[in-house]
mmCIF file of C-alpha atoms in Angstrom:
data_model
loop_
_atom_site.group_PDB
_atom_site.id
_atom_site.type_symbol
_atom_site.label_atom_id
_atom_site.label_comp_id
_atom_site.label_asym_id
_atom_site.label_seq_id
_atom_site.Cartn_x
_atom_site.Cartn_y
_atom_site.Cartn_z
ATOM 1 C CA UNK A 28 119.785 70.707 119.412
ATOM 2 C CA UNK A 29 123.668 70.265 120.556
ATOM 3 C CA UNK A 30 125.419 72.099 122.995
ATOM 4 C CA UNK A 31 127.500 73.219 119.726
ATOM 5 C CA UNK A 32 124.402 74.550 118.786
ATOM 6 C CA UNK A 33 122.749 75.962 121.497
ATOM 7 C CA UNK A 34 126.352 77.804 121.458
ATOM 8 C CA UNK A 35 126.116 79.175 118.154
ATOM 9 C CA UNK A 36 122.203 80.104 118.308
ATOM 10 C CA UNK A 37 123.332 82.120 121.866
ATOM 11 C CA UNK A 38 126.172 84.529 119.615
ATOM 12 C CA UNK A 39 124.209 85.600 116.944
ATOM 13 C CA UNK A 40 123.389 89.514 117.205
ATOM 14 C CA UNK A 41 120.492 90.655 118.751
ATOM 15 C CA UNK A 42 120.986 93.977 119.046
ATOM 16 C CA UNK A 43 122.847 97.132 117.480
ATOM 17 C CA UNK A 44 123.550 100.628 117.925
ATOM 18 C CA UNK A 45 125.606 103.267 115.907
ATOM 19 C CA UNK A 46 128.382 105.229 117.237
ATOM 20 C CA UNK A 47 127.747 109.187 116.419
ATOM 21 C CA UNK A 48 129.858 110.544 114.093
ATOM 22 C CA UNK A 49 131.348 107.557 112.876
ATOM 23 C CA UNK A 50 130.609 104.083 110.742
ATOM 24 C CA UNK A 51 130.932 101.650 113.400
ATOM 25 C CA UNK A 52 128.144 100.359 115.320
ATOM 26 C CA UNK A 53 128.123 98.378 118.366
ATOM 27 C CA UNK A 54 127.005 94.740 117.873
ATOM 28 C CA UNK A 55 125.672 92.885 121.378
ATOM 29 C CA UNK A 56 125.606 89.022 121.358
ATOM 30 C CA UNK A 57 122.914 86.472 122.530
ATOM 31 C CA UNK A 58 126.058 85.184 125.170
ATOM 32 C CA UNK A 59 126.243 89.036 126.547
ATOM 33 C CA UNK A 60 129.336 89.787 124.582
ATOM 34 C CA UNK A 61 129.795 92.958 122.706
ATOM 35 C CA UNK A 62 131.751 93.398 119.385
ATOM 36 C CA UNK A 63 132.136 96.423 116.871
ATOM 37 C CA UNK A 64 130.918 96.443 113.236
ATOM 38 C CA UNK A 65 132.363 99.044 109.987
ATOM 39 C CA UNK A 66 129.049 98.172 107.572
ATOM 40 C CA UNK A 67 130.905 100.233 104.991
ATOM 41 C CA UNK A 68 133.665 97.977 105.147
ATOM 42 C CA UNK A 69 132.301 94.714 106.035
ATOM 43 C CA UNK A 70 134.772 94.671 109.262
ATOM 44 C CA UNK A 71 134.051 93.146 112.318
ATOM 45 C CA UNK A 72 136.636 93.683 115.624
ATOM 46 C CA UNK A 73 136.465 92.000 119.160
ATOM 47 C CA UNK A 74 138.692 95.168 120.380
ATOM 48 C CA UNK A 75 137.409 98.574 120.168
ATOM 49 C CA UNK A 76 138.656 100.623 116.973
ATOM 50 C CA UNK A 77 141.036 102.888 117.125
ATOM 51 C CA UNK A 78 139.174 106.400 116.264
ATOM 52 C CA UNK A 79 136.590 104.987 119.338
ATOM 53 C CA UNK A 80 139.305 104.508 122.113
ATOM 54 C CA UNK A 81 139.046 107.273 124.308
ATOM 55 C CA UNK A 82 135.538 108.310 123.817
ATOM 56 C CA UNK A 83 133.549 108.144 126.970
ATOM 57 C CA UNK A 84 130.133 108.112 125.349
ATOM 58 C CA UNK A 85 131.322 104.973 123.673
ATOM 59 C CA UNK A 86 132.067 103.303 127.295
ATOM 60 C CA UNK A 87 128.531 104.048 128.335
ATOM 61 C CA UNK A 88 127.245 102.448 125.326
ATOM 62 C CA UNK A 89 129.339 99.404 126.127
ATOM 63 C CA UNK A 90 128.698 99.135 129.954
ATOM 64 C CA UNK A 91 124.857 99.841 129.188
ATOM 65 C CA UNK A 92 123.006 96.894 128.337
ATOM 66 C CA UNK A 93 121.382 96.173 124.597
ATOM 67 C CA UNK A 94 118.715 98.684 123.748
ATOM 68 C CA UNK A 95 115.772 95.925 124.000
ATOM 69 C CA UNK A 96 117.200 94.837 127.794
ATOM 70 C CA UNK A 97 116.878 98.598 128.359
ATOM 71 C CA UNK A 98 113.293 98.856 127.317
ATOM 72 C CA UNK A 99 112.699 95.992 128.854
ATOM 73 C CA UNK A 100 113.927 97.633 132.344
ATOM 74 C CA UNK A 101 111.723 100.459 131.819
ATOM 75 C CA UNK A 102 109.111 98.279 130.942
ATOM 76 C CA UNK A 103 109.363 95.919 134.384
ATOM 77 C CA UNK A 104 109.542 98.790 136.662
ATOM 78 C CA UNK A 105 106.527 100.303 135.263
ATOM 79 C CA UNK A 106 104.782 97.253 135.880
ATOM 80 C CA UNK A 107 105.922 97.124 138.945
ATOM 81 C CA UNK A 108 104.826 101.124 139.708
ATOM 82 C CA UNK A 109 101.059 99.871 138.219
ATOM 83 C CA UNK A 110 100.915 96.639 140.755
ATOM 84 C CA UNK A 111 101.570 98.839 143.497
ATOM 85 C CA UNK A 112 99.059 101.088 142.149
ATOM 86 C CA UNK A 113 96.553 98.616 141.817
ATOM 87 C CA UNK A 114 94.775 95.591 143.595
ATOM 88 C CA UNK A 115 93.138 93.856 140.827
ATOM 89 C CA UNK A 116 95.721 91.245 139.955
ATOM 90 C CA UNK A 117 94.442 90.122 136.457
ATOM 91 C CA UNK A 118 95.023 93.534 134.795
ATOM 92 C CA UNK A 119 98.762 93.896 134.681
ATOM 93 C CA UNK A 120 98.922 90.188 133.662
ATOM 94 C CA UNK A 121 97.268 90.794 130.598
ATOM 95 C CA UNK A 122 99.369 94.054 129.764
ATOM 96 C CA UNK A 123 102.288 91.909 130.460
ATOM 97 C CA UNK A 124 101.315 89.492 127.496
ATOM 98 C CA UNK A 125 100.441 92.663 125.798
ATOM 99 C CA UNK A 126 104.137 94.469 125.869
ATOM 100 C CA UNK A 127 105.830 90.755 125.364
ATOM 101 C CA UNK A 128 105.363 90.302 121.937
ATOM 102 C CA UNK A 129 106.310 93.696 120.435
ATOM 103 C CA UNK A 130 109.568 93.071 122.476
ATOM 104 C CA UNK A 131 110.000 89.618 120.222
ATOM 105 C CA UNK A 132 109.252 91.573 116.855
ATOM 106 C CA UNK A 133 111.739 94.308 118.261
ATOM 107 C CA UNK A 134 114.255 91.451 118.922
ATOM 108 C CA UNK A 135 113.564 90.158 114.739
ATOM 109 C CA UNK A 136 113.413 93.458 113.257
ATOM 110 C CA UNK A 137 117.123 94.002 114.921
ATOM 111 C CA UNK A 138 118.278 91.135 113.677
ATOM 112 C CA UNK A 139 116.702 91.389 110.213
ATOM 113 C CA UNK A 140 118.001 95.120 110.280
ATOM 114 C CA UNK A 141 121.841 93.575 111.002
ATOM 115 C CA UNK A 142 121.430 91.201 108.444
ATOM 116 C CA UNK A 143 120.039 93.698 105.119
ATOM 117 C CA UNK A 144 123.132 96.282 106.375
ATOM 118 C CA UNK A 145 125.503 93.094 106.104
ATOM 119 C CA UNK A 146 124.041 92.056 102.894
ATOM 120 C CA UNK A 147 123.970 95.517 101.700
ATOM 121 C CA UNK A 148 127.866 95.763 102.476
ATOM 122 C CA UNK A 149 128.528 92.763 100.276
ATOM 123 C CA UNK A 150 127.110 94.478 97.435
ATOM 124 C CA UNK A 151 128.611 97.550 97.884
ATOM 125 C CA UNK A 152 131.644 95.583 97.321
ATOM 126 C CA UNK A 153 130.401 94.130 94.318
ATOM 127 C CA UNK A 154 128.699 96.287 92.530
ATOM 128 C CA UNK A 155 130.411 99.414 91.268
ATOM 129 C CA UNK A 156 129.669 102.953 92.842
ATOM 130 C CA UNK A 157 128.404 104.442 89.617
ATOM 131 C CA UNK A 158 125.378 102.072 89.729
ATOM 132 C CA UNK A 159 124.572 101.936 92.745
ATOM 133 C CA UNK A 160 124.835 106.289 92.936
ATOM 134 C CA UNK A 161 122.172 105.464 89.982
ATOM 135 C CA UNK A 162 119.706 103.003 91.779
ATOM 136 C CA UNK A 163 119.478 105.250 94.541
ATOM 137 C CA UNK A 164 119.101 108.383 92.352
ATOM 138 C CA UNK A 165 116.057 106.133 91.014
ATOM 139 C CA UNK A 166 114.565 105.326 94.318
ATOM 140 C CA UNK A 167 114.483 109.073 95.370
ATOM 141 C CA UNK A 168 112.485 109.496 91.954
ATOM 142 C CA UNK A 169 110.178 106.600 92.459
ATOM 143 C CA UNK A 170 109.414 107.164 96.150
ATOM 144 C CA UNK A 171 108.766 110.821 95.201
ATOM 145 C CA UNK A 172 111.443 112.896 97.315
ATOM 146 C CA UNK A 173 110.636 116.313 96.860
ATOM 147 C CA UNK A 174 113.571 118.827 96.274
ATOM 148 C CA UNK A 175 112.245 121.674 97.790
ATOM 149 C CA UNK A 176 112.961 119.975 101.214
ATOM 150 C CA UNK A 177 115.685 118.890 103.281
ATOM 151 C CA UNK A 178 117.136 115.242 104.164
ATOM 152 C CA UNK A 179 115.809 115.118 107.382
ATOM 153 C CA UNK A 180 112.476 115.592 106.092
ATOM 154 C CA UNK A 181 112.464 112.955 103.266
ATOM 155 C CA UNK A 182 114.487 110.365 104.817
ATOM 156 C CA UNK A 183 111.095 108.496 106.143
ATOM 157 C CA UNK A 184 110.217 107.747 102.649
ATOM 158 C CA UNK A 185 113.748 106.163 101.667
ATOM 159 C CA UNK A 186 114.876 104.595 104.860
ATOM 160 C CA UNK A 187 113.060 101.062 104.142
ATOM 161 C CA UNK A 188 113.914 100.588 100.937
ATOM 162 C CA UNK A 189 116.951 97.828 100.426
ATOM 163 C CA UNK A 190 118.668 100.724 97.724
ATOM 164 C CA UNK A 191 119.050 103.078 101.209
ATOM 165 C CA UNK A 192 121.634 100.679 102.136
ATOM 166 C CA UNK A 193 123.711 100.644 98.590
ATOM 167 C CA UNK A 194 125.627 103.932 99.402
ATOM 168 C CA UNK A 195 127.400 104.952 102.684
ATOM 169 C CA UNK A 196 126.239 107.923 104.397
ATOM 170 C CA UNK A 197 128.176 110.516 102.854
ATOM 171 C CA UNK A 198 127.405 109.114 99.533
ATOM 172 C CA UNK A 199 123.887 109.337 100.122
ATOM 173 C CA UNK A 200 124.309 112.878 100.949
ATOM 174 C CA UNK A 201 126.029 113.204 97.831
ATOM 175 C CA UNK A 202 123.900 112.137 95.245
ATOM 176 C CA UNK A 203 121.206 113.341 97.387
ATOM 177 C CA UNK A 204 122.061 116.742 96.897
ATOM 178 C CA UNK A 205 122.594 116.436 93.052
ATOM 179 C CA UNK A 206 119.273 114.756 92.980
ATOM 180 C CA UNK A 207 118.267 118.211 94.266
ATOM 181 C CA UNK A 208 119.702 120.436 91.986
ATOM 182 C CA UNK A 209 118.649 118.575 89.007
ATOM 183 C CA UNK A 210 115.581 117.994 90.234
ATOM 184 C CA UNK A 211 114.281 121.489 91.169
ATOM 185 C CA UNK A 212 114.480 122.154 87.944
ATOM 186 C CA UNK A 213 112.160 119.333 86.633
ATOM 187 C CA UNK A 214 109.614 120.080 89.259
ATOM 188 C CA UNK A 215 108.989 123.780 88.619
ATOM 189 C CA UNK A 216 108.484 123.159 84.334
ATOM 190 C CA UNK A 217 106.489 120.239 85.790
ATOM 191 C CA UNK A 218 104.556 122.260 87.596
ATOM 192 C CA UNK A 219 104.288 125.145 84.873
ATOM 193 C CA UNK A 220 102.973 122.369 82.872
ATOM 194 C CA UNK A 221 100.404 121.333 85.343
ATOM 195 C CA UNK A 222 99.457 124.880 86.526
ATOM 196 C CA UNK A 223 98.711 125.623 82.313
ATOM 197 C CA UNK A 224 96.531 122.243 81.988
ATOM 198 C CA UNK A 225 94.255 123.310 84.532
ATOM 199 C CA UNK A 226 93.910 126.680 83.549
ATOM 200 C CA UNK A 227 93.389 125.107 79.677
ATOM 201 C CA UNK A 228 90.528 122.699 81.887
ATOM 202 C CA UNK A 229 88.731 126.208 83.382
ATOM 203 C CA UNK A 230 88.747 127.834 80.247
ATOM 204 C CA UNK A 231 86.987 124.844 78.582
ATOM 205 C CA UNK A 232 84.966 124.769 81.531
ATOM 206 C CA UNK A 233 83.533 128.563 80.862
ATOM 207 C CA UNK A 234 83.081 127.644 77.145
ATOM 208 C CA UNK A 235 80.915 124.629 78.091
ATOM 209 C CA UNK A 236 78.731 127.278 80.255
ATOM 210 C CA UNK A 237 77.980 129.269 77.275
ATOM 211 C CA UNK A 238 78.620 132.301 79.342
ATOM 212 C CA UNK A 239 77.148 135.673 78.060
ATOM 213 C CA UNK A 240 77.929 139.346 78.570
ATOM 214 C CA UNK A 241 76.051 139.624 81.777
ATOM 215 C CA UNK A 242 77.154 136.340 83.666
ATOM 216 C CA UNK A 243 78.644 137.242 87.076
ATOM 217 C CA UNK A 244 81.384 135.167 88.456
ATOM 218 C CA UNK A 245 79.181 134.295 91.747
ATOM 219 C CA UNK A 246 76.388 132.479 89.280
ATOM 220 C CA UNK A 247 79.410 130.362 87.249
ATOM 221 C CA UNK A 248 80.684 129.547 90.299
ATOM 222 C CA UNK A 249 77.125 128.028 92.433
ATOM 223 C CA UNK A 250 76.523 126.463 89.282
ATOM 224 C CA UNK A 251 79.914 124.990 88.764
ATOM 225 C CA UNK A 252 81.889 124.756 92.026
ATOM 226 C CA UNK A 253 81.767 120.653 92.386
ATOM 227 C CA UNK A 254 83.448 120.363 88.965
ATOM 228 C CA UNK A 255 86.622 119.081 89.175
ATOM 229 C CA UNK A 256 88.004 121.499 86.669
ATOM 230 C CA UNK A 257 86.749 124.264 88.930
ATOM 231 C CA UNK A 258 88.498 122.894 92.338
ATOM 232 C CA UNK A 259 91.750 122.357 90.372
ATOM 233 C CA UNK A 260 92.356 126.025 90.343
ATOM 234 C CA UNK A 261 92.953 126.303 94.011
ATOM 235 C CA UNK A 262 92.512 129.865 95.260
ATOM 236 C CA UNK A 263 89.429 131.546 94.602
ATOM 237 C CA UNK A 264 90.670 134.815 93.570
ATOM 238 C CA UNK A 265 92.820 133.253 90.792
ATOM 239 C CA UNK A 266 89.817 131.674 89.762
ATOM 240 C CA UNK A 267 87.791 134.926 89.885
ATOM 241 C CA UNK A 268 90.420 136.619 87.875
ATOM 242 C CA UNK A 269 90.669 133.967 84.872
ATOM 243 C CA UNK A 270 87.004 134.199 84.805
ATOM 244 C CA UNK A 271 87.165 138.084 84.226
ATOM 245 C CA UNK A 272 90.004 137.894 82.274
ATOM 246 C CA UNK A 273 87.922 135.184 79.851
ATOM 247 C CA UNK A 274 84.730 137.550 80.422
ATOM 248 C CA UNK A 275 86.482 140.555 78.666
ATOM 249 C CA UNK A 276 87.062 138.077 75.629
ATOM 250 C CA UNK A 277 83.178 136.939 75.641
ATOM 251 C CA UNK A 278 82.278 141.131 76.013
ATOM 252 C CA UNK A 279 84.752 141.663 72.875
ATOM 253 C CA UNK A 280 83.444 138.635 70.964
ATOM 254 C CA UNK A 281 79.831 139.966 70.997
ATOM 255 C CA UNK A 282 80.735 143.571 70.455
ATOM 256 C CA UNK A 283 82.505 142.439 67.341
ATOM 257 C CA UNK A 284 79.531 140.375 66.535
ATOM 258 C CA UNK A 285 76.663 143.585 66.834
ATOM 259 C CA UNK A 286 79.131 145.309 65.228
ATOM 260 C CA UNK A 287 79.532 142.998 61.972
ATOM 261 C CA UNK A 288 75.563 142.684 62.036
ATOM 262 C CA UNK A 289 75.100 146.312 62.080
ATOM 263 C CA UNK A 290 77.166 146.773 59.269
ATOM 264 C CA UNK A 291 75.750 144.054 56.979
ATOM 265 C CA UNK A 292 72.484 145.508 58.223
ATOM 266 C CA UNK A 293 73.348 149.040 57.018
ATOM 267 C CA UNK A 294 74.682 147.599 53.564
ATOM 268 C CA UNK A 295 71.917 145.625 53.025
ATOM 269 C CA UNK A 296 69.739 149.388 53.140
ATOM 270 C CA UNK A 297 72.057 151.589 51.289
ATOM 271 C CA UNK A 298 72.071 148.574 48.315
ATOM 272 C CA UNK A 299 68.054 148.835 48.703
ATOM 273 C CA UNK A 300 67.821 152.524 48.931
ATOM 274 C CA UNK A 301 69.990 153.002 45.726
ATOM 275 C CA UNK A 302 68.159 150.034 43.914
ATOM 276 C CA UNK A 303 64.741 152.300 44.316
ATOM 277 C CA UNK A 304 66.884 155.300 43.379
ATOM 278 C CA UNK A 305 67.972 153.552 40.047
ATOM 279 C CA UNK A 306 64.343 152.129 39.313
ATOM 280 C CA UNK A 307 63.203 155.756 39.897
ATOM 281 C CA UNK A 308 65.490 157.045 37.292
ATOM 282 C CA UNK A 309 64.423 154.100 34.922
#
């Protein structure tokens, strides 16, 4: 490798950090240089920006070193706190070797993180807003974002995906909270839906049982309660209740039933008892 090389390799990023409150983040170098980065806008400055002169939390981030020399600070002096703790010599070697190699993913994953935001700024230039607002309407669908909760609470399911990066920040926001409007509504007819086909499930359930008048709820449900049909009705009193409610039919059904049999039973005498009255007369 040349010197030009070895040059280059040395000022590629290896670490970044975003500046609260705004869309810059601060880029460190392989060479220990420091520059400032507007993802949104694909802009890179050597100076600071103008909306970050000023802010002292800014000059702490610059003065500090990257995030991974940090760790790694942290890390060497609590080695150093374990040595003193310790006389066997072997055992902080090996957690040494141990701690060394998530440091080197840490250092990649940095890097690759850079990289997808810089890509992902190129195609926000590209691509018009309307489609990407629709890809990542999609990818809140697909990876199952509920809207009965908040961003904070759904943004580990999102952040991964390469469609995160299509929108800036407040666009996310944006379509996030249409997403949640629209889909609120979706959820509670889907759930309707799926609160009706298990009850429809139950009810064939009791009709495969060939319950009678006298079955008792406590019988159904020893005999029953490792169906699936049965666990998909979740609370036990709900289940109790469509059981009664479906008992009341099965008490009606069979009252109706005595009641027709009676009746053809009672017809069936009167048409004998006036055929002997008739043969009588004859």
């Amino acid at each position: 490798m040349t010197e030009e090389e070895k040059a280059a390799e040395k000022a590629k990023p290896i670490a970044t950090k975003p500046v609260p409150g705004t869309p810059w983040c601060i880029v460190w170098t392989g060479d220990g240089k420091v520059f400032f980065f507007n993802p949104s806008t694909r802009l890179s400055l050597w100076d600071r920006p103008d909306e970050l002169v000023g802010r002292a939390d800014v000059d702490r981030m610059v003065l500090a070193p990257p995030p991974d020399q940090e760790k790694e600070t942290e890390n060497t002096a609590q080695k150093k706190k374990m040595e003193d703790d310790t006389n066997v010599e072997e055992q902080p070697k090996a957690k040494k070797k141990k701690k060394e190699k998530p440091e080197k993913e840490s250092n990649v994953e940095k890097e690759a993180s850079i990289e997808a935001e810089v890509k992902a700024a190129r195609e926000r230039a590209i691509v018009p807003l309307d489609i990407r607002m629709k890809q990542f309407k999609d990818m809140l669908l697909e990876r199952s974002v509920s809207a009965f909760s908040t961003w904070e609470k759904e943004l580990h399911k999102i952040v991964f995906d390469p469609r995160y990066l299509l929108l800036s920040p407040k666009e996310r926001k944006q379509v996030f909270e249409k997403y949640v409007k629209s889909r609120a509504d979706e959820e509670r007819k889907e759930k309707a839906q799926k609160v009706k086909q298990h009850k429809d499930e139950y009810r064939a359930l009791m009709e495969e049982a060939k319950l009678v008048p006298k079955s008792t709820f406590s019988d159904f449900a020893q005999k029953f309660g490792k169906d699936q049909r049965f666990k998909n009705i979740e609370k036990m009193r709900e289940r109790e209740g469509v059981f009664n409610e479906y008992m009341i039919e099965v008490r009606k059904q069979v009252k109706q039933q005595s009641q027709t049999k009676l009746e053809k039973v009672d017809q069936i005498y009167y048409q004998g008892v006036r055929g002997e009255s008739v043969c009588k007369r004859g």
